[in-house]
GROMACS .gro file of C-alpha atoms in nm:
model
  307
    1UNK     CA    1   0.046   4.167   1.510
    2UNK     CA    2  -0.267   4.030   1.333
    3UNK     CA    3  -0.293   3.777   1.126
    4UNK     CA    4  -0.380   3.943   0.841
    5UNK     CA    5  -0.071   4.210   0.901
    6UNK     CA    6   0.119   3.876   0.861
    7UNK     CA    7  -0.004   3.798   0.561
    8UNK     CA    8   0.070   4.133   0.410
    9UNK     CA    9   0.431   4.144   0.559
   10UNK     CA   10   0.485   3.836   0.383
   11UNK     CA   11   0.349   3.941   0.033
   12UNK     CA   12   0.577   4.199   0.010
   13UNK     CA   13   0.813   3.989   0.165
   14UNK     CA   14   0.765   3.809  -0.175
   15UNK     CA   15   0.753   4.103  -0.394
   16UNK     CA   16   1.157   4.103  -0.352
   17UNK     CA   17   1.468   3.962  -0.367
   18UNK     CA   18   1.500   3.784  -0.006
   19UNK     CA   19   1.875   3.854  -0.054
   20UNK     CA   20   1.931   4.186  -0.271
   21UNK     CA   21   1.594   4.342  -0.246
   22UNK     CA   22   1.529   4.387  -0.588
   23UNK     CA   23   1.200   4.453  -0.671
   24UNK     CA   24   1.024   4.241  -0.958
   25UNK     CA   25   0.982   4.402  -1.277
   26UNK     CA   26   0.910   4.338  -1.659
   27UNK     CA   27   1.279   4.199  -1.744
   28UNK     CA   28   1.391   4.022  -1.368
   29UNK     CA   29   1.201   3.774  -1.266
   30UNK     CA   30   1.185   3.627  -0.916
   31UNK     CA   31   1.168   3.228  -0.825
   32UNK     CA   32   1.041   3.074  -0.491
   33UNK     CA   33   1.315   2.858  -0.312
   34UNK     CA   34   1.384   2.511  -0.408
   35UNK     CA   35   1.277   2.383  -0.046
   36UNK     CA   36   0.981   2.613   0.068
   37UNK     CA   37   0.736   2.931  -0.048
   38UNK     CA   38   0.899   3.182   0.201
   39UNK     CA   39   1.075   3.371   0.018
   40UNK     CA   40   1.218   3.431  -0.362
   41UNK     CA   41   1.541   3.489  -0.505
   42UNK     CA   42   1.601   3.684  -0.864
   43UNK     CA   43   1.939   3.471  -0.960
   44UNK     CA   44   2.102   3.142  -0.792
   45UNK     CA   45   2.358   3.386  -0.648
   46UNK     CA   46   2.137   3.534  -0.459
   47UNK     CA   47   1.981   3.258  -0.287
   48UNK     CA   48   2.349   3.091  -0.241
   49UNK     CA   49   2.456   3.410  -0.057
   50UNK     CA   50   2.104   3.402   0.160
   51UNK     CA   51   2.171   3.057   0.241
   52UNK     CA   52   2.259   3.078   0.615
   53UNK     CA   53   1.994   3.344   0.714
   54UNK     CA   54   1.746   3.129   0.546
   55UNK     CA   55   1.816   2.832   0.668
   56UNK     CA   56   1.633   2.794   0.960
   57UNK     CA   57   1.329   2.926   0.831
   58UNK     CA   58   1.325   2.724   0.528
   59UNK     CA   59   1.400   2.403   0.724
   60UNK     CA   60   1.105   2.466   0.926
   61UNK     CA   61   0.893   2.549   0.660
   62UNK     CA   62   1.001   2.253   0.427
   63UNK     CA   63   0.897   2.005   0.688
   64UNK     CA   64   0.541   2.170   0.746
   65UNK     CA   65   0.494   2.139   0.377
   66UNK     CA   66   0.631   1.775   0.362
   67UNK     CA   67   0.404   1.720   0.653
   68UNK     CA   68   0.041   1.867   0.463
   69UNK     CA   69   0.130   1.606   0.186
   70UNK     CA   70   0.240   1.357   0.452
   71UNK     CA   71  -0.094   1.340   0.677
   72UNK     CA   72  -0.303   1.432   0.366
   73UNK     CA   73  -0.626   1.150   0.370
   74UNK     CA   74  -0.571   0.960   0.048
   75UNK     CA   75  -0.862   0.898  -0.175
   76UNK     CA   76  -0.819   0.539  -0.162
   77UNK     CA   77  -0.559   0.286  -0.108
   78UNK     CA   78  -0.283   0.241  -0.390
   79UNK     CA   79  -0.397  -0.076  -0.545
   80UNK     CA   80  -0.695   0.104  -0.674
   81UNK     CA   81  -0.989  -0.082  -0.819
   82UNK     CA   82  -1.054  -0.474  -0.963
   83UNK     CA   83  -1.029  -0.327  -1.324
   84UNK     CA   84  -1.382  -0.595  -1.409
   85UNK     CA   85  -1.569  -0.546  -1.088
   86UNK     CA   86  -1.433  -0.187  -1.028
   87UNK     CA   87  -1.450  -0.254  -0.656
   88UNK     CA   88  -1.184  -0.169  -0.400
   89UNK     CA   89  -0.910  -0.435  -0.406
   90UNK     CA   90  -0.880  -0.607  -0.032
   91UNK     CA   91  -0.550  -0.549   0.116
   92UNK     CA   92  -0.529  -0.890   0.169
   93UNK     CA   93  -0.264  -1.010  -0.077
   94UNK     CA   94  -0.421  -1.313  -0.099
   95UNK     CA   95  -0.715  -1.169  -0.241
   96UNK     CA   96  -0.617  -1.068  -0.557
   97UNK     CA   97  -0.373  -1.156  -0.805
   98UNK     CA   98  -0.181  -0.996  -1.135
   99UNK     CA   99  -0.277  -1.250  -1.423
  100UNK     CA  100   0.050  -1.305  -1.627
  101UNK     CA  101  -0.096  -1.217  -2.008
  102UNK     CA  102  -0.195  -0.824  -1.933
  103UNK     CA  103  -0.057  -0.745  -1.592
  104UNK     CA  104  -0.388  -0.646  -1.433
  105UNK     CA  105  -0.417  -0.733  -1.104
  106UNK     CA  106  -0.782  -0.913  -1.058
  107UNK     CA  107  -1.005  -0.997  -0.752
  108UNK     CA  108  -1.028  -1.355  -0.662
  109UNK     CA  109  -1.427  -1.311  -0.727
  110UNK     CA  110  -1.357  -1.210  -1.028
  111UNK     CA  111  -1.100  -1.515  -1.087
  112UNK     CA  112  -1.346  -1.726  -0.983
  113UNK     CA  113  -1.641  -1.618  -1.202
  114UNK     CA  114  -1.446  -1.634  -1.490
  115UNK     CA  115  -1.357  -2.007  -1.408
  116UNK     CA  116  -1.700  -2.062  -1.319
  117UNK     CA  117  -1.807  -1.926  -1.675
  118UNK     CA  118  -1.526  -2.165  -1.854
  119UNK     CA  119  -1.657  -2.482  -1.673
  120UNK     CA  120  -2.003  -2.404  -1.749
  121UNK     CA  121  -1.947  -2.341  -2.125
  122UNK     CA  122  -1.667  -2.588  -2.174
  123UNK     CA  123  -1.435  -2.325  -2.280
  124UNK     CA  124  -1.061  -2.307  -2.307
  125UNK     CA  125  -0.939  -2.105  -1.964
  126UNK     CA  126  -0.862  -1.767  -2.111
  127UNK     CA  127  -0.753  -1.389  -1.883
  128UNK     CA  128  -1.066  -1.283  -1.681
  129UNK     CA  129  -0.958  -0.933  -1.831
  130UNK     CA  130  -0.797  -0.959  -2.161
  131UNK     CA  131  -0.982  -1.275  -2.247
  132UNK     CA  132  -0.632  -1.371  -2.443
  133UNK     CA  133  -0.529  -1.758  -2.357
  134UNK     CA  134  -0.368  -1.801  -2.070
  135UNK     CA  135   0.071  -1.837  -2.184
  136UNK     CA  136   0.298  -2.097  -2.181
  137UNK     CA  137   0.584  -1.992  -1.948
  138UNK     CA  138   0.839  -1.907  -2.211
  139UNK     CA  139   0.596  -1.682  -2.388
  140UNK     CA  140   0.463  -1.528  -2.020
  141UNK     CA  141   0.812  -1.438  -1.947
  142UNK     CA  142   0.926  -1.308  -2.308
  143UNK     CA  143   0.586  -1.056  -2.288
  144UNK     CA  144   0.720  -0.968  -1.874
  145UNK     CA  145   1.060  -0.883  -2.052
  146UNK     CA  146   0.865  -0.664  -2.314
  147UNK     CA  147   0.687  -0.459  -2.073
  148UNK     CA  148   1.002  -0.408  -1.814
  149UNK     CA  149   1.179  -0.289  -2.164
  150UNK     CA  150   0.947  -0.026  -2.169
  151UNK     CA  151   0.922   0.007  -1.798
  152UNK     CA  152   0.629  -0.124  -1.701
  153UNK     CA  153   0.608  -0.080  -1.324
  154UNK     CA  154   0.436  -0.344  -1.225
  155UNK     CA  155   0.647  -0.566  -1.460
  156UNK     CA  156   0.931  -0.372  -1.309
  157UNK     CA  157   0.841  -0.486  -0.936
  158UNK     CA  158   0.741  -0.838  -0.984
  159UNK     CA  159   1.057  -0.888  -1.141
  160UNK     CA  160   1.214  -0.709  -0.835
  161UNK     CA  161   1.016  -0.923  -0.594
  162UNK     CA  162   1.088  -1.250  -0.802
  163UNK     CA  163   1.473  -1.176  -0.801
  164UNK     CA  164   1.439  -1.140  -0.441
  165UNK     CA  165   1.320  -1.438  -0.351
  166UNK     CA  166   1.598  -1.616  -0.600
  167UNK     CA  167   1.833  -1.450  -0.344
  168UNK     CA  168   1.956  -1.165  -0.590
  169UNK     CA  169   1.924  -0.905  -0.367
  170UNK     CA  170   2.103  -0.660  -0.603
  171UNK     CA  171   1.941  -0.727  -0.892
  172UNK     CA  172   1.626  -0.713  -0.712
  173UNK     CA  173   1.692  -0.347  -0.565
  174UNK     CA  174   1.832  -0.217  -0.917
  175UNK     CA  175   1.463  -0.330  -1.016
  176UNK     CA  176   1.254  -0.200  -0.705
  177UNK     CA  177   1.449   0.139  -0.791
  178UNK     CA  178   1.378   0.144  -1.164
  179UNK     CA  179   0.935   0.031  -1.077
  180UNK     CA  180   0.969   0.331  -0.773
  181UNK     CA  181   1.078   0.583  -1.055
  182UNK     CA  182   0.795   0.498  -1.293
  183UNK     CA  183   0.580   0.536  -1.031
  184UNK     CA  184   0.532   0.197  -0.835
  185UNK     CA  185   0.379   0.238  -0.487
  186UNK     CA  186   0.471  -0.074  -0.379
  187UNK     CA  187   0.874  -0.089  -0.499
  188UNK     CA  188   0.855   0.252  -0.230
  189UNK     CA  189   0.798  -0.049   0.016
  190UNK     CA  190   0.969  -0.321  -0.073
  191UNK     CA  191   1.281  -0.056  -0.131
  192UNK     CA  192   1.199   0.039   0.235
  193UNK     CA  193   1.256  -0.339   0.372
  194UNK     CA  194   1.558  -0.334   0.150
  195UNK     CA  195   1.739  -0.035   0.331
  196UNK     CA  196   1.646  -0.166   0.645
  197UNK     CA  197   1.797  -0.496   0.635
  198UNK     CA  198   2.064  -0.395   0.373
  199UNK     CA  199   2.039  -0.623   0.165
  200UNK     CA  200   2.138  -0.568  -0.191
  201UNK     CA  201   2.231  -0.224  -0.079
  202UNK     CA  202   2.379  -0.071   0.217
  203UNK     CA  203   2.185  -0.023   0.540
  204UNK     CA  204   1.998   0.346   0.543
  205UNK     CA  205   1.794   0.478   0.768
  206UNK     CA  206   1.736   0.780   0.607
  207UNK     CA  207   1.626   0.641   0.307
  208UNK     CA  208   1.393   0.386   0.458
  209UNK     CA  209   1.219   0.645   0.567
  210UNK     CA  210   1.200   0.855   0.279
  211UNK     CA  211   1.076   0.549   0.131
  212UNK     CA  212   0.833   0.467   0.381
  213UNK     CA  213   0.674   0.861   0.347
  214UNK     CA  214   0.696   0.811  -0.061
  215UNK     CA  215   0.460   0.455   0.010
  216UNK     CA  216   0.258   0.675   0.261
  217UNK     CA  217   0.211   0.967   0.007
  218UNK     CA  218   0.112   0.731  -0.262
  219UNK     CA  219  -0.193   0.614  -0.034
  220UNK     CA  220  -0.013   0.238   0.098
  221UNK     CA  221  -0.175   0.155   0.446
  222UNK     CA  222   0.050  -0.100   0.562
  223UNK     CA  223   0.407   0.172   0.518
  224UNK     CA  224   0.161   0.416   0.705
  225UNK     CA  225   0.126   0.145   0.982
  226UNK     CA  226   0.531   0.070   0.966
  227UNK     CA  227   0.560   0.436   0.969
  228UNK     CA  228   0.355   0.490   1.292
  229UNK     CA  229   0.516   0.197   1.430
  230UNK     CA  230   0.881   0.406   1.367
  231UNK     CA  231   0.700   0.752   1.519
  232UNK     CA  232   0.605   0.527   1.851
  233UNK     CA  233   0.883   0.310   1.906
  234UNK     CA  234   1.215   0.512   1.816
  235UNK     CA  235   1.090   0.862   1.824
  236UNK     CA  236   0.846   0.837   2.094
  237UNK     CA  237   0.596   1.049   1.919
  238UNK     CA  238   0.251   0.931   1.993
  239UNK     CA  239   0.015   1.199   1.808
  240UNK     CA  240   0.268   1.136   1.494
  241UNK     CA  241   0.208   0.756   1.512
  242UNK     CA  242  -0.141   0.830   1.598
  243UNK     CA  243  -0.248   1.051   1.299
  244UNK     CA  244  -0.072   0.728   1.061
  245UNK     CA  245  -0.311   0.498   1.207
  246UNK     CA  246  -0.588   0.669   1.181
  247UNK     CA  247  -0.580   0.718   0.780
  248UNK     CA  248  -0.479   0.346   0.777
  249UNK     CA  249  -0.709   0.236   0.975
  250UNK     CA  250  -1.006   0.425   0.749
  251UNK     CA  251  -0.809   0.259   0.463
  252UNK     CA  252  -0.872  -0.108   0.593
  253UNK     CA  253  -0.583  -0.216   0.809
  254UNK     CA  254  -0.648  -0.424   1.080
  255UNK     CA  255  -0.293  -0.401   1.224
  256UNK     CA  256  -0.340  -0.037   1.256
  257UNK     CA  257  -0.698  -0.080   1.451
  258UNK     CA  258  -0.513  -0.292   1.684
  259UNK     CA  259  -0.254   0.012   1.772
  260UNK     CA  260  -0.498   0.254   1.836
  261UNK     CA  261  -0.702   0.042   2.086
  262UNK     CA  262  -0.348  -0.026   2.264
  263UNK     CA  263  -0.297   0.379   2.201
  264UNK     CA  264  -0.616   0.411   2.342
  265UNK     CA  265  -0.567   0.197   2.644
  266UNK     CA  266  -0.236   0.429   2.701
  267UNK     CA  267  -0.482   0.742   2.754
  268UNK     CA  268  -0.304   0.885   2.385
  269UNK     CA  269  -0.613   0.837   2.129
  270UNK     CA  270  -0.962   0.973   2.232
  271UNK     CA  271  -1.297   0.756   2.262
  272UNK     CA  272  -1.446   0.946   1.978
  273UNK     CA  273  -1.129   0.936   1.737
  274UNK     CA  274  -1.121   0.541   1.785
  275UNK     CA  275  -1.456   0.517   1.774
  276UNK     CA  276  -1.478   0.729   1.387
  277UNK     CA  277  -1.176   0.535   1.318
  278UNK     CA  278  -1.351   0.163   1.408
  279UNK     CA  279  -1.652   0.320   1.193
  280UNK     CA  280  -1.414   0.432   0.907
  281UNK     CA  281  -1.247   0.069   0.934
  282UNK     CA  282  -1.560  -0.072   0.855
  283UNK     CA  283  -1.660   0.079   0.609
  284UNK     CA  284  -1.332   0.027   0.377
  285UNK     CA  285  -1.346  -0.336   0.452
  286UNK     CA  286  -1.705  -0.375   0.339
  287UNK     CA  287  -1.643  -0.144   0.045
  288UNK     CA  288  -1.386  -0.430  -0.071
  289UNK     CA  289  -1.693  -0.715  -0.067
  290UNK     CA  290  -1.930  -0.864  -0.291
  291UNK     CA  291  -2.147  -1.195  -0.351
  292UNK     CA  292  -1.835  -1.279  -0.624
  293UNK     CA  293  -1.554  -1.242  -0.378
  294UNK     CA  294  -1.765  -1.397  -0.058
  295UNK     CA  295  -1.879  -1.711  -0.284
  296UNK     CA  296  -1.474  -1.739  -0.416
  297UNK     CA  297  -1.320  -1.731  -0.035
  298UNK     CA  298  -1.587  -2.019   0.027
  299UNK     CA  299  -1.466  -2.200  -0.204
  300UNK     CA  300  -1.122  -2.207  -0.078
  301UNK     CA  301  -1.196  -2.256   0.229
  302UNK     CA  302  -1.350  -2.576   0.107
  303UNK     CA  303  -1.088  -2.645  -0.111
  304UNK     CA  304  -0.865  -2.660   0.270
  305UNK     CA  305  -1.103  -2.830   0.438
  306UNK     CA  306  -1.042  -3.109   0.194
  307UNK     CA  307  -0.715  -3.141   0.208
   0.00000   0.00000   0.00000
């Protein structure tokens, strides 16, 4: 049968009740099912009683469709811009930092400038952003409990990631889960690590996973990487782990760079896919540079050497 027969078999596959038959019309209306866009159902009954013919089918189809979102190239990693510079914001942590007045999180070139411009003109140090003075720490952490109030998620998962490393693993996962609802790529993470080692909650596989994919989905290169490493080392599926470090690696990530040149060496990645991927690589990691960010990473350098 042809393709496009397919096709057609399928629309009017659609055109009924999957379980009764019944045509749509002006007064019953069909739905798609919950899981996949097989097949459509005119009541809950109906789809309840189709269950176990469909099930198959719509397991099959579920995880194709999780898998399109899943492997889809993100348009950029999920930190996003420097909202002053508007450049990419380096992956490494130590790059960046979220100033306590506003919550932005700021390049250190753009950290630096701003102290540069304070110095120079004898100013008070005020946000790089916001230009409010910088608080005192009882009014920084009455404006953090403002914002996770409202549920702020980055409020929400600093607070998780500072009750963490207090040891309150509970608190810190009842926080992670409230910053992954509103949205928070990273609490997807950190909520990860948290089902993996169990603490504050009990140990889930399942849901490490599912929390890994939702950090993947939400463009965060270093769960892609984790999420290859799972696909190589405990379900011994190369092209899985493959495809993850190849959109991490054109995100910036060194670690996944490294895989694919062992993956590579294992006869499992091709010499032109690691070669666009080394290209790709490249081109991220310059994307995240300027004359601001160079000149502050010299400067603490120097700042080490000293010391």
């Amino acid at each position: 049968m042809s393709t496009e027969s397919n096709n057609e078999a399928v629309d009017v596959k659609m055109m009924s009740c999957a379980s009764c038959g019944i045509a749509e019309v002006d007064d019953i209306k069909l739905k798609e099912c919950s899981d996949c866009d097989l097949v459509r159902y005119c009541s809950d009954a109906c789809q309840e009683n189709h269950a176990t013919q469909h099930e198959v089918a719509c397991k099959k189809r579920a995880a194709e469709l999780r898998d399109e979102i899943l492997f889809k190239q993100p348009e950029s990693s999920y930190l996003g811009d420097c909202p002053i510079c508007c450049l990419p914001l380096p992956l490494d942590p130590t790059k960046s930092t979220v100033v306590s007045c506003c919550s932005k999180v700021v390049c250190i070139g753009c950290i630096h400038a701003n102290i540069l411009r304070i110095k120079e003109a004898r100013l008070d140090y005020t946000c790089p952003f916001c230009r409010k003075p910088a608080p005192k720490k009882l009014e920084r952490d009455k404006r953090r409990m403002k914002r996770i109030e409202v549920n702020d998620p980055v409020a929400l998962c600093l607070e998780g990631v500072e009750q963490y490393g207090e040891g309150n693993y509970e608190r810190s996962y009842e926080y992670m889960t409230r910053a992954a609802e509103w949205g928070s790529v990273e609490a997807h993470y950190k909520l990860s690590l948290l089902y993996y080692s169990g603490q504050g909650v009990e140990k889930d596989m399942g849901k490490k996973i599912h929390h890994l994919e939702e950090a993947v989905i939400g463009g965060h290169p270093y769960a892609r990487y984790t999420l290859g490493c799972d696909e190589w080392n405990n379900n011994n599926n190369a092209e899985r782990a493959v495809k993850h470090w190849i959109i991490a690696a054109t995100q910036g990530d060194d670690d996944s760079i490294n895989n694919l040149i062992f993956a590579f060496k294992q006869g499992h990645v091709s010499k032109d896919d690691l070669a666009a991927a080394l290209r790709a690589h490249q081109v991220a990691v310059d994307a995240t540079k300027s004359p601001q960010r160079e000149a502050a990473e010299e400067y603490v350098r120097s700042r080490t050497r000293v010391e």
